[in-house]
mmCIF file of C-alpha atoms in Angstrom:
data_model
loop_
_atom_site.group_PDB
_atom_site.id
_atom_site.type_symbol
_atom_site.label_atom_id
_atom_site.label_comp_id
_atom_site.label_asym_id
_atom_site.label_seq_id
_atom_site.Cartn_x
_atom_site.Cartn_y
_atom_site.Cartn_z
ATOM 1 C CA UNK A 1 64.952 125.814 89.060
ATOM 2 C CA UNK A 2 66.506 128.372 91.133
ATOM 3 C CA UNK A 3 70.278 127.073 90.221
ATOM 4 C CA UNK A 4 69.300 127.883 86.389
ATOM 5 C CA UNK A 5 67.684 131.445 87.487
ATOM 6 C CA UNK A 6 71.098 131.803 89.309
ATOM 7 C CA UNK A 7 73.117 131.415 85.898
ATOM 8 C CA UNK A 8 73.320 134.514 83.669
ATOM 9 C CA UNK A 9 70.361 134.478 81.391
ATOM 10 C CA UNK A 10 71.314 134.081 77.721
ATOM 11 C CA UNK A 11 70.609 137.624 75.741
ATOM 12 C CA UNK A 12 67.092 136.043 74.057
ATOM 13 C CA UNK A 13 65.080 135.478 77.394
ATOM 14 C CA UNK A 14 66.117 138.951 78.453
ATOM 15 C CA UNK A 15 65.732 140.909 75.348
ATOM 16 C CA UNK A 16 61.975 139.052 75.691
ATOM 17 C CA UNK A 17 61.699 140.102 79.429
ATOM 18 C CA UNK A 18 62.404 143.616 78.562
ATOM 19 C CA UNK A 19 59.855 143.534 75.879
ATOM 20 C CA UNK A 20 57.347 142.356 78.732
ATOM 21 C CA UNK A 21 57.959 144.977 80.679
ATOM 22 C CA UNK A 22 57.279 147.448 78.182
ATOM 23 C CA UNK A 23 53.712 145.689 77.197
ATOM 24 C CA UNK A 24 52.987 145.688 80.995
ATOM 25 C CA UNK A 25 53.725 149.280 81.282
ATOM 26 C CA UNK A 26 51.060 149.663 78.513
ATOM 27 C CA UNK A 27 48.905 147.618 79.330
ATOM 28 C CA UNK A 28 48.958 150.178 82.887
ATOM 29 C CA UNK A 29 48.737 153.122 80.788
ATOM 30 C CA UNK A 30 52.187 154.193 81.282
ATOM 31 C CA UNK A 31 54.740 154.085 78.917
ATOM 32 C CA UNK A 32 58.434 152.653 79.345
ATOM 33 C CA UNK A 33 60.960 155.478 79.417
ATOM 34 C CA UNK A 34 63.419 155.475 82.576
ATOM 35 C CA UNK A 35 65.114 158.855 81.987
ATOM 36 C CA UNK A 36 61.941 161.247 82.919
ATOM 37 C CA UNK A 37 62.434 160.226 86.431
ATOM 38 C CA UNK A 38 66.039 162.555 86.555
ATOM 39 C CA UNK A 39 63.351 164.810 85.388
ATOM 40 C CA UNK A 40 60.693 164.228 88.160
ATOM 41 C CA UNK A 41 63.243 164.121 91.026
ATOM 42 C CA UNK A 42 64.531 167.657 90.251
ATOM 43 C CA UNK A 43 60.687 168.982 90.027
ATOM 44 C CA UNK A 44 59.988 166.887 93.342
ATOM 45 C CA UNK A 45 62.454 168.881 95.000
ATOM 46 C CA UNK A 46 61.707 172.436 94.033
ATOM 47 C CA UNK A 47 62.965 172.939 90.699
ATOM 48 C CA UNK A 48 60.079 174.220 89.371
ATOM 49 C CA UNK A 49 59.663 177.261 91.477
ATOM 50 C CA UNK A 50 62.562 178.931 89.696
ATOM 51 C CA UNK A 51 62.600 177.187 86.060
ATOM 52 C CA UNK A 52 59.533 176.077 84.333
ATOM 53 C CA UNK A 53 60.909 172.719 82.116
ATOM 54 C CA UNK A 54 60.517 171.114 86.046
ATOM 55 C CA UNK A 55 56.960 173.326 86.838
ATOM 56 C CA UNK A 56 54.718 170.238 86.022
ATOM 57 C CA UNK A 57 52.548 168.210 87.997
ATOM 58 C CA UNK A 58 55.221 165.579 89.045
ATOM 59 C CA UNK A 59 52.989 163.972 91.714
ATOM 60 C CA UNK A 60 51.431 161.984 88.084
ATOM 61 C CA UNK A 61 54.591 160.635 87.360
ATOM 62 C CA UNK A 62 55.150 158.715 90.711
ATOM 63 C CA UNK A 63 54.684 155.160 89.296
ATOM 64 C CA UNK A 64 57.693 155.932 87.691
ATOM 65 C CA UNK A 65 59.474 156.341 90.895
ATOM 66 C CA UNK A 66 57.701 153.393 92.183
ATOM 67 C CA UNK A 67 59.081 151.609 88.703
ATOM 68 C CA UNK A 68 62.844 152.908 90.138
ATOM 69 C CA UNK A 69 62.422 151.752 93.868
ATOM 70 C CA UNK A 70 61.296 148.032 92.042
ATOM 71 C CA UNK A 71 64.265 148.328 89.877
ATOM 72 C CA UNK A 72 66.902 148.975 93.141
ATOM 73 C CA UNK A 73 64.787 146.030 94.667
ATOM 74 C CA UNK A 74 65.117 144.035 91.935
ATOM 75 C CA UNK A 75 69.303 144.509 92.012
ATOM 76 C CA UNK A 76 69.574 143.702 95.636
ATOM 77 C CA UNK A 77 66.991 140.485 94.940
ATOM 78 C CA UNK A 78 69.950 139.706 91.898
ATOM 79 C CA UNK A 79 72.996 140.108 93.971
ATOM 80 C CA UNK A 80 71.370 138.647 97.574
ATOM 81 C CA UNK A 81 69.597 135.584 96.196
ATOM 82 C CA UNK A 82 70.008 134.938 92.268
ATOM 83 C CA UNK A 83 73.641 135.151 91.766
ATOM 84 C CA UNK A 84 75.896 132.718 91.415
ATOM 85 C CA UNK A 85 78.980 134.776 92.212
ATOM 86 C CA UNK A 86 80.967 134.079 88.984
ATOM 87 C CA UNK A 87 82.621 137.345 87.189
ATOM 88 C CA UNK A 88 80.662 138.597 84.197
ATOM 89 C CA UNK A 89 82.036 136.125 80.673
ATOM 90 C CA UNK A 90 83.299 139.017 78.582
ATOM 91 C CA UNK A 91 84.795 138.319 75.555
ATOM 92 C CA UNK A 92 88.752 137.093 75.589
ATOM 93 C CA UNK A 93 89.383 140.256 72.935
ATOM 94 C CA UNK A 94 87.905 143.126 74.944
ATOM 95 C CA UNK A 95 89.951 141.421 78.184
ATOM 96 C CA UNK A 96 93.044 141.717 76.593
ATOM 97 C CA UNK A 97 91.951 145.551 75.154
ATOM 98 C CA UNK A 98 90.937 146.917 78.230
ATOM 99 C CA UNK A 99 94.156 144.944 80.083
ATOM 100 C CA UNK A 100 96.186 147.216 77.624
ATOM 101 C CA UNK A 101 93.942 150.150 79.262
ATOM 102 C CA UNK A 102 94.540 149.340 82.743
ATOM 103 C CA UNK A 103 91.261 147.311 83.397
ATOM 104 C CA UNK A 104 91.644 144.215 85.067
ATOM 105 C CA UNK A 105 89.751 140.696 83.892
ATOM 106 C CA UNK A 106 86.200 141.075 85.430
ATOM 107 C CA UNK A 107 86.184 139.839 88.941
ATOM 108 C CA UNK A 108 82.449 140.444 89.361
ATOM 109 C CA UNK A 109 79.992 142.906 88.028
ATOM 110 C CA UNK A 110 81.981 145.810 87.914
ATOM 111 C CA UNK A 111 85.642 146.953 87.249
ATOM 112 C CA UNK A 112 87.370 147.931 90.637
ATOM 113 C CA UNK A 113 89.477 150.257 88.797
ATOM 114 C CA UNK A 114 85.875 152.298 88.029
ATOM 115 C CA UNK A 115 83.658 150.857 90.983
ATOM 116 C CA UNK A 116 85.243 150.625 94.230
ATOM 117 C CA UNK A 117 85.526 153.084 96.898
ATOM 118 C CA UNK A 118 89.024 153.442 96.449
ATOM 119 C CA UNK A 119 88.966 154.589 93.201
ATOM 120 C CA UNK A 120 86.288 156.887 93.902
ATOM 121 C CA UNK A 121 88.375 159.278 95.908
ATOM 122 C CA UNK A 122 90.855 159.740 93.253
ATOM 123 C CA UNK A 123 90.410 162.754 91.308
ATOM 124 C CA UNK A 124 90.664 160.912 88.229
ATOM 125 C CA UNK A 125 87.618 158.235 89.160
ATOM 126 C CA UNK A 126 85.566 160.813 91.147
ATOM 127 C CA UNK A 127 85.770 162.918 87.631
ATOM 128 C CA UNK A 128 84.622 159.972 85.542
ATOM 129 C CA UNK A 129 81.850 158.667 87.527
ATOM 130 C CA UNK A 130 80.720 162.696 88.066
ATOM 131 C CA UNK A 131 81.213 163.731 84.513
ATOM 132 C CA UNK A 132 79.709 160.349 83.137
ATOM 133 C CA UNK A 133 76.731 160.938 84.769
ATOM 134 C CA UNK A 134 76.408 164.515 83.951
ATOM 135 C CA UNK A 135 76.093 163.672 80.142
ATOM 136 C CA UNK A 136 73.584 160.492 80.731
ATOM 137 C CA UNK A 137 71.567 163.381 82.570
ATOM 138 C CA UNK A 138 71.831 166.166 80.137
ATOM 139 C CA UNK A 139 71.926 164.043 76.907
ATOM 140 C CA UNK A 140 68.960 161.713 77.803
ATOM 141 C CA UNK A 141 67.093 164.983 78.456
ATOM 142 C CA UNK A 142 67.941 166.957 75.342
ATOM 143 C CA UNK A 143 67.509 163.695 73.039
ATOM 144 C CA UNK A 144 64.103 163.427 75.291
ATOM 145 C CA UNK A 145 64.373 159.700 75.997
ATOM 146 C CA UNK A 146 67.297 157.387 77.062
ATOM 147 C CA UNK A 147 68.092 153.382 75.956
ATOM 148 C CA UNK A 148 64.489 152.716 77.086
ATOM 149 C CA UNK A 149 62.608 155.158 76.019
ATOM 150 C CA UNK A 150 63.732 155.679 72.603
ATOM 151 C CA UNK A 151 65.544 152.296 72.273
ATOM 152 C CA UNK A 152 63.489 150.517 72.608
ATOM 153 C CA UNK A 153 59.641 152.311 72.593
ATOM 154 C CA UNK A 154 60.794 154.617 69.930
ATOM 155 C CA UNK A 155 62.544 151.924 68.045
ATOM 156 C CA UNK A 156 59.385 149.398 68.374
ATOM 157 C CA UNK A 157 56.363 152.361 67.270
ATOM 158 C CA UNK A 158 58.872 152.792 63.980
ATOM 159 C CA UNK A 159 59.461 156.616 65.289
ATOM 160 C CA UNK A 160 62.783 158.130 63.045
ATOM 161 C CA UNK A 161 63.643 160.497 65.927
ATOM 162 C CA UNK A 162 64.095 157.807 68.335
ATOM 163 C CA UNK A 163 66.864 155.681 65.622
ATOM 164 C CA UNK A 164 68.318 159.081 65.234
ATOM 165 C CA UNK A 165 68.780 159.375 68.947
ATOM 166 C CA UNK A 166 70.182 155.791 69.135
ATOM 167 C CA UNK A 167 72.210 156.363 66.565
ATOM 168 C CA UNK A 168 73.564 159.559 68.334
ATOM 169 C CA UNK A 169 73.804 157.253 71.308
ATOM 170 C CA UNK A 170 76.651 155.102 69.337
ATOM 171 C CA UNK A 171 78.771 158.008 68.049
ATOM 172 C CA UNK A 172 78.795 159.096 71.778
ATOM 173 C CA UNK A 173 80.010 155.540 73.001
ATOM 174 C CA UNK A 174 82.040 154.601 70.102
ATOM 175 C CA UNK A 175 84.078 158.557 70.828
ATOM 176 C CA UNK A 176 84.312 157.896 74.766
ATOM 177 C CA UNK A 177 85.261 154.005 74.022
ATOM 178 C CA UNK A 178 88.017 154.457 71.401
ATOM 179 C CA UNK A 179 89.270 158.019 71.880
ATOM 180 C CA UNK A 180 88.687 159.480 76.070
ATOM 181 C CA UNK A 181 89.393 155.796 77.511
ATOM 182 C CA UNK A 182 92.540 155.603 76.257
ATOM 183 C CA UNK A 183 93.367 159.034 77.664
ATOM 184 C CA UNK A 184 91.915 158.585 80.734
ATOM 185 C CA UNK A 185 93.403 155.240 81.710
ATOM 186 C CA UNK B 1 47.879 149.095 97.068
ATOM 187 C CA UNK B 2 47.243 150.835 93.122
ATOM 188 C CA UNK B 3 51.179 151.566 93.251
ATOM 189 C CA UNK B 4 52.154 147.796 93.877
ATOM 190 C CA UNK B 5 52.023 146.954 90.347
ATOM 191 C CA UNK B 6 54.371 149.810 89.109
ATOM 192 C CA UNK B 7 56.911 148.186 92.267
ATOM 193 C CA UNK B 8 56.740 144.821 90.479
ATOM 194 C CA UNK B 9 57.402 146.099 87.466
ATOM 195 C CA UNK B 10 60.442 147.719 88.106
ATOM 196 C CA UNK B 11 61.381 144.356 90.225
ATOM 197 C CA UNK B 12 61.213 142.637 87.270
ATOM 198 C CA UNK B 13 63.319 144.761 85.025
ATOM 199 C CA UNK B 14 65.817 145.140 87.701
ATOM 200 C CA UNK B 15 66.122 141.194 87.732
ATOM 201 C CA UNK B 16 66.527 141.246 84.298
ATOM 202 C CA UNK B 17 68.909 143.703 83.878
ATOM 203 C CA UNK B 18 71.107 142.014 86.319
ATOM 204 C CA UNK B 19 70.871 139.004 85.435
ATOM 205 C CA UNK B 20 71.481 139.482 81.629
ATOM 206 C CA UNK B 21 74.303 141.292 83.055
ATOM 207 C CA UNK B 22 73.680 144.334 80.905
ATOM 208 C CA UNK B 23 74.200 146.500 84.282
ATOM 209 C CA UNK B 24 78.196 145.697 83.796
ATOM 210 C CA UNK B 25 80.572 148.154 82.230
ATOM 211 C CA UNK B 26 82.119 145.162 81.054
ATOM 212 C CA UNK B 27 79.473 144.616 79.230
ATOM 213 C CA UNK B 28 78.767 147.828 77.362
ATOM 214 C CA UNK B 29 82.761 148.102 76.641
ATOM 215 C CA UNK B 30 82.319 144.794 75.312
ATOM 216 C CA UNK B 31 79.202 145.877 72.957
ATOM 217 C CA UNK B 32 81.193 149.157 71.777
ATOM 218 C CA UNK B 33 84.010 147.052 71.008
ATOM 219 C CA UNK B 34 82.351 145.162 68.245
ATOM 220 C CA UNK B 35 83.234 142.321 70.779
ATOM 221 C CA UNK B 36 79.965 139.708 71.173
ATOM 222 C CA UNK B 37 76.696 140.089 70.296
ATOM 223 C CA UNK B 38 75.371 139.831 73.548
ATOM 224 C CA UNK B 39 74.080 143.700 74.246
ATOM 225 C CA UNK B 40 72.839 143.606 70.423
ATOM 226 C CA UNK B 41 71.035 140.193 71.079
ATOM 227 C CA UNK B 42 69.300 141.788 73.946
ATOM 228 C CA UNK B 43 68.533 145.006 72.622
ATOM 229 C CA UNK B 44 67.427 143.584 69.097
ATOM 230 C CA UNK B 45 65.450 140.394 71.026
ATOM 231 C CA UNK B 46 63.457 143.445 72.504
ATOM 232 C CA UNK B 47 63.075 145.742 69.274
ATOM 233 C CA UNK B 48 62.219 142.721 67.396
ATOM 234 C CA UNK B 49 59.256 141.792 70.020
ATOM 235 C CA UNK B 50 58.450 145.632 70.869
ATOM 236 C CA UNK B 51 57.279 146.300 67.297
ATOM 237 C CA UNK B 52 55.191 143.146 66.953
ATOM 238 C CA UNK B 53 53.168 144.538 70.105
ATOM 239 C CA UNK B 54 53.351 147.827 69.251
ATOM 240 C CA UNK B 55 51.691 146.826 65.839
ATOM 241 C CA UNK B 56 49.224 144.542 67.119
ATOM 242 C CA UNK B 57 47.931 147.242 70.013
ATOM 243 C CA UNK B 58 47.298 149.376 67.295
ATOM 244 C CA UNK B 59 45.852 147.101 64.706
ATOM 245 C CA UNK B 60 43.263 145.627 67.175
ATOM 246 C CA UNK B 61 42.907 148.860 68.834
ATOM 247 C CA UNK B 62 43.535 147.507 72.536
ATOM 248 C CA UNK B 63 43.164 149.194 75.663
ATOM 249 C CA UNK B 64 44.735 149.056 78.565
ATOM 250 C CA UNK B 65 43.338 147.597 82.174
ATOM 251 C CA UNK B 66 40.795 150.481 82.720
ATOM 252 C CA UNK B 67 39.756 150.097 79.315
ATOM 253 C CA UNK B 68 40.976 153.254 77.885
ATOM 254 C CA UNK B 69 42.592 153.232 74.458
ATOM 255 C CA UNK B 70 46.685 152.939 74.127
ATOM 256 C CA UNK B 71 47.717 155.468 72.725
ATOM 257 C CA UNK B 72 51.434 156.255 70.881
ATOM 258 C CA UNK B 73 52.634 159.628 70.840
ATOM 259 C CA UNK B 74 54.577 160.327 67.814
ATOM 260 C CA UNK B 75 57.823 162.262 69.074
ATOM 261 C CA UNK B 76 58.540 165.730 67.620
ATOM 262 C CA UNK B 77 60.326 165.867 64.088
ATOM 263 C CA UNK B 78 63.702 167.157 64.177
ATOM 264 C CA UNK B 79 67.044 166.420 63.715
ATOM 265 C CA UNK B 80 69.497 168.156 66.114
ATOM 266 C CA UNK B 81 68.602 167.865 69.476
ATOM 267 C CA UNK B 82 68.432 163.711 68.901
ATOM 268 C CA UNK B 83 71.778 163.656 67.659
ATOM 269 C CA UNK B 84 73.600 165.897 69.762
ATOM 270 C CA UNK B 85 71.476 165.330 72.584
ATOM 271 C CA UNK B 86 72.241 161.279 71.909
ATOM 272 C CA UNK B 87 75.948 162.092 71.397
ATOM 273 C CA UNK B 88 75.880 163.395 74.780
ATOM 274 C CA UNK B 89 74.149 160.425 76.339
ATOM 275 C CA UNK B 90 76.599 158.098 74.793
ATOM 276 C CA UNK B 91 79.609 159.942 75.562
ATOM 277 C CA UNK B 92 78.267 158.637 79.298
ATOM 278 C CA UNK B 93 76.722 155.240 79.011
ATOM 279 C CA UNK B 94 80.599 154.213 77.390
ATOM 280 C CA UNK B 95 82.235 155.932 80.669
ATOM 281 C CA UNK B 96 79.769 154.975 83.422
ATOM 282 C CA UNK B 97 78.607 151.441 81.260
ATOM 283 C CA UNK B 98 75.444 152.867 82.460
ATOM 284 C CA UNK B 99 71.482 153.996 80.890
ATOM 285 C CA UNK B 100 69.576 155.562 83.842
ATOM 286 C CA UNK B 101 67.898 152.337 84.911
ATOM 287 C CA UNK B 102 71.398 150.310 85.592
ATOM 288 C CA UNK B 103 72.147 153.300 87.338
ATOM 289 C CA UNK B 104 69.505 152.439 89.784
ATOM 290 C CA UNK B 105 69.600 148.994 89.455
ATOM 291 C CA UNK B 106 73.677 149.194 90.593
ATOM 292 C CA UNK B 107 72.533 150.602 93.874
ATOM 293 C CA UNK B 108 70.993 147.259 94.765
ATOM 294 C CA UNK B 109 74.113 145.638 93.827
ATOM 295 C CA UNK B 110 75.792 147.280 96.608
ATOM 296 C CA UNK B 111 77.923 149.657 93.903
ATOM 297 C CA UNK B 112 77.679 152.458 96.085
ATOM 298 C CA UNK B 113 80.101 154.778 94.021
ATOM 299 C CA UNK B 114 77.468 154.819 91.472
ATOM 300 C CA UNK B 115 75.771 157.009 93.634
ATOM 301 C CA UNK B 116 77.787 159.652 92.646
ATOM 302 C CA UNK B 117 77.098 159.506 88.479
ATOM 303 C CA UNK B 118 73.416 159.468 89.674
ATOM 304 C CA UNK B 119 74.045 162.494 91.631
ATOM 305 C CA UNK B 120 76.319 163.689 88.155
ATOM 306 C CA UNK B 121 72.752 162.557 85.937
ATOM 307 C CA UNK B 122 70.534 164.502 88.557
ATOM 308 C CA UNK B 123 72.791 167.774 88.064
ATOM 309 C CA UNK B 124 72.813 167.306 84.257
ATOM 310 C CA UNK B 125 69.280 166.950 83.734
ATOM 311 C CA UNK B 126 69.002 170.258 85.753
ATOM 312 C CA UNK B 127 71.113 172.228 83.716
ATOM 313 C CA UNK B 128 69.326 170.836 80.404
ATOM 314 C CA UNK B 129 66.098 172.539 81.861
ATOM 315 C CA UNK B 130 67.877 175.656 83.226
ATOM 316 C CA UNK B 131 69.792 176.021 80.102
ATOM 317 C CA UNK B 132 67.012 174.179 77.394
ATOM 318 C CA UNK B 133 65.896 177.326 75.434
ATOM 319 C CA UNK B 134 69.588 178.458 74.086
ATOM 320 C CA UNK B 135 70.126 175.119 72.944
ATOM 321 C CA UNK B 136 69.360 174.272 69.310
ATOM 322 C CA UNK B 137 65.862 171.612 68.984
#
């Protein structure tokens, strides 16, 4: 059992996990939306004394910090006991494009060129990694959800806004994919 | 403990996430790419399922574990702050290969550079609130 819990789960048991954790969520009287923490961390630490989008009562939204501290658990429960150490299977084609960028074949979950601490004190990857997150921050926030919350809650109660978002969400990632990369690498 | 449920939760969707692998850059390149349909078989598994309990909470009216109603909130109609707002967000889940919960769920992974795009997320989603009322909604 746990040898086949150690191999990477084919994409229909997780897309049906993820659904489960939505109809738990709801069955808790929460809803699934990951992004509105960003939200509550800068209201937990003051922002709301000087700009009111972060003067709410964040104290109600703390089993979604809870929901974050389970989700860092449940990566160190991944890596520490349910991996089987083999690099990620990418496709062959998107190996060979992102050799042409630089990348190197996947050696585990995450490109060293990107990832490792190395890289991280280079202005270039310090500048990626900052930048990157800067406009999963702002953009989740402006669009008012993120993959999960308009993904796939806003995509499963039928709500237009939420495919426009995800639709936004592609034009972002197809620009940065086939037009920065190349620059940047 | 009422918040041990919420912990679980989250346990569970970090386990998932790993393990479908849909925490790896390589991953999300590989889905932008036109590449495999693994990140679309994921993401569509979990549409597919979210609307046939999304529809059945409504049509039998079912309520959650206190017993009060589930309720949907329809999100606000308008067109420009979900597209440019999503443009933004996409512009950094292709350079990261990361939504907000990966973000998180890297940190468990030992990734400890990510730190530093959750510091860059933190900082963004303060300037959308400093910043929110000249920008177009």
């Amino acid at each position: 059992m746990l040898e086949l819990l150690r191999q990477p789960w084919p994409w229909y048991t997780s897309g049906a996990v993820i659904a489960f954790v939505m109809l738990l969520l709801l069955f808790f009287g929460k809803s699934f939306g990951f992004s509105s923490n960003l939200r509550v961390i800068c209201a937990a630490c003051g922002a709301g004394k000087k700009h009111k989008f972060f003067d709410f009562d964040w104290r109600s939204q703390t089993w979604n910090l809870l929901f974050l501290v389970g989700a860092i658990l449940g990566g160190v429960i991944s890596s520490q006991f349910l991996s089987n150490g083999e690099a990620v299977q990418i496709s062959q084609a998107t190996i060979q494009d992102l050799r042409q960028i630089g990348i190197s074949a996947p050696n585990g979950m995450q490109p060293e060129e990107l990832f490792s601490l190395e890289a991280l004190l280079t202005v270039k990857g310090f500048l990626v990694l900052l930048l990157g997150g800067f406009a999963i921050g702002f953009g989740s926030r402006y669009a008012g959800g993120c993959t999960s919350g308009h993904a796939i809650s806003g995509l499963s109660n039928l709500q237009l806004p939420s495919l426009i978002a995800v639709i936004g969400f592609f034009i972002g990632g197809l620009i940065t994919t086939w037009l920065f990369l190349p620059l940047i690498f | 403990m009422k918040g041990l449920k919420f912990i679980l939760a989250g346990i569970l969707f970090g386990i998932v996430m790993s393990k479908s692998e849909a925490i790896s850059w390589f991953r999300i390149q590989e889905m932008f790419r036109f590449q495999s349909f693994h990140m679309y078989g994921i993401i569509g598994t979990a549409v597919i399922l979210g609307v046939i309990i999304t529809y059945l909470i409504k049509r039998y009216k079912l309520r959650d574990y206190q017993g009060n109603p589930i309720v949907f909130t329809p999100k606000e109609k308008s067109v420009p702050r979900y597209l440019i707002g999503g443009i933004i967000f996409g512009l950094g889940w292709a350079l990261t290969g990361a939504c907000p919960g990966p973000l998180f769920v890297n940190i468990g992974h030992g990734y400890w550079a990510i730190l530093l795009a959750i510091g860059g997320a933190i900082a963004g989603t303060y300037t959308y609130g400093v910043i929110k009322d000249k920008l177009p909604h």
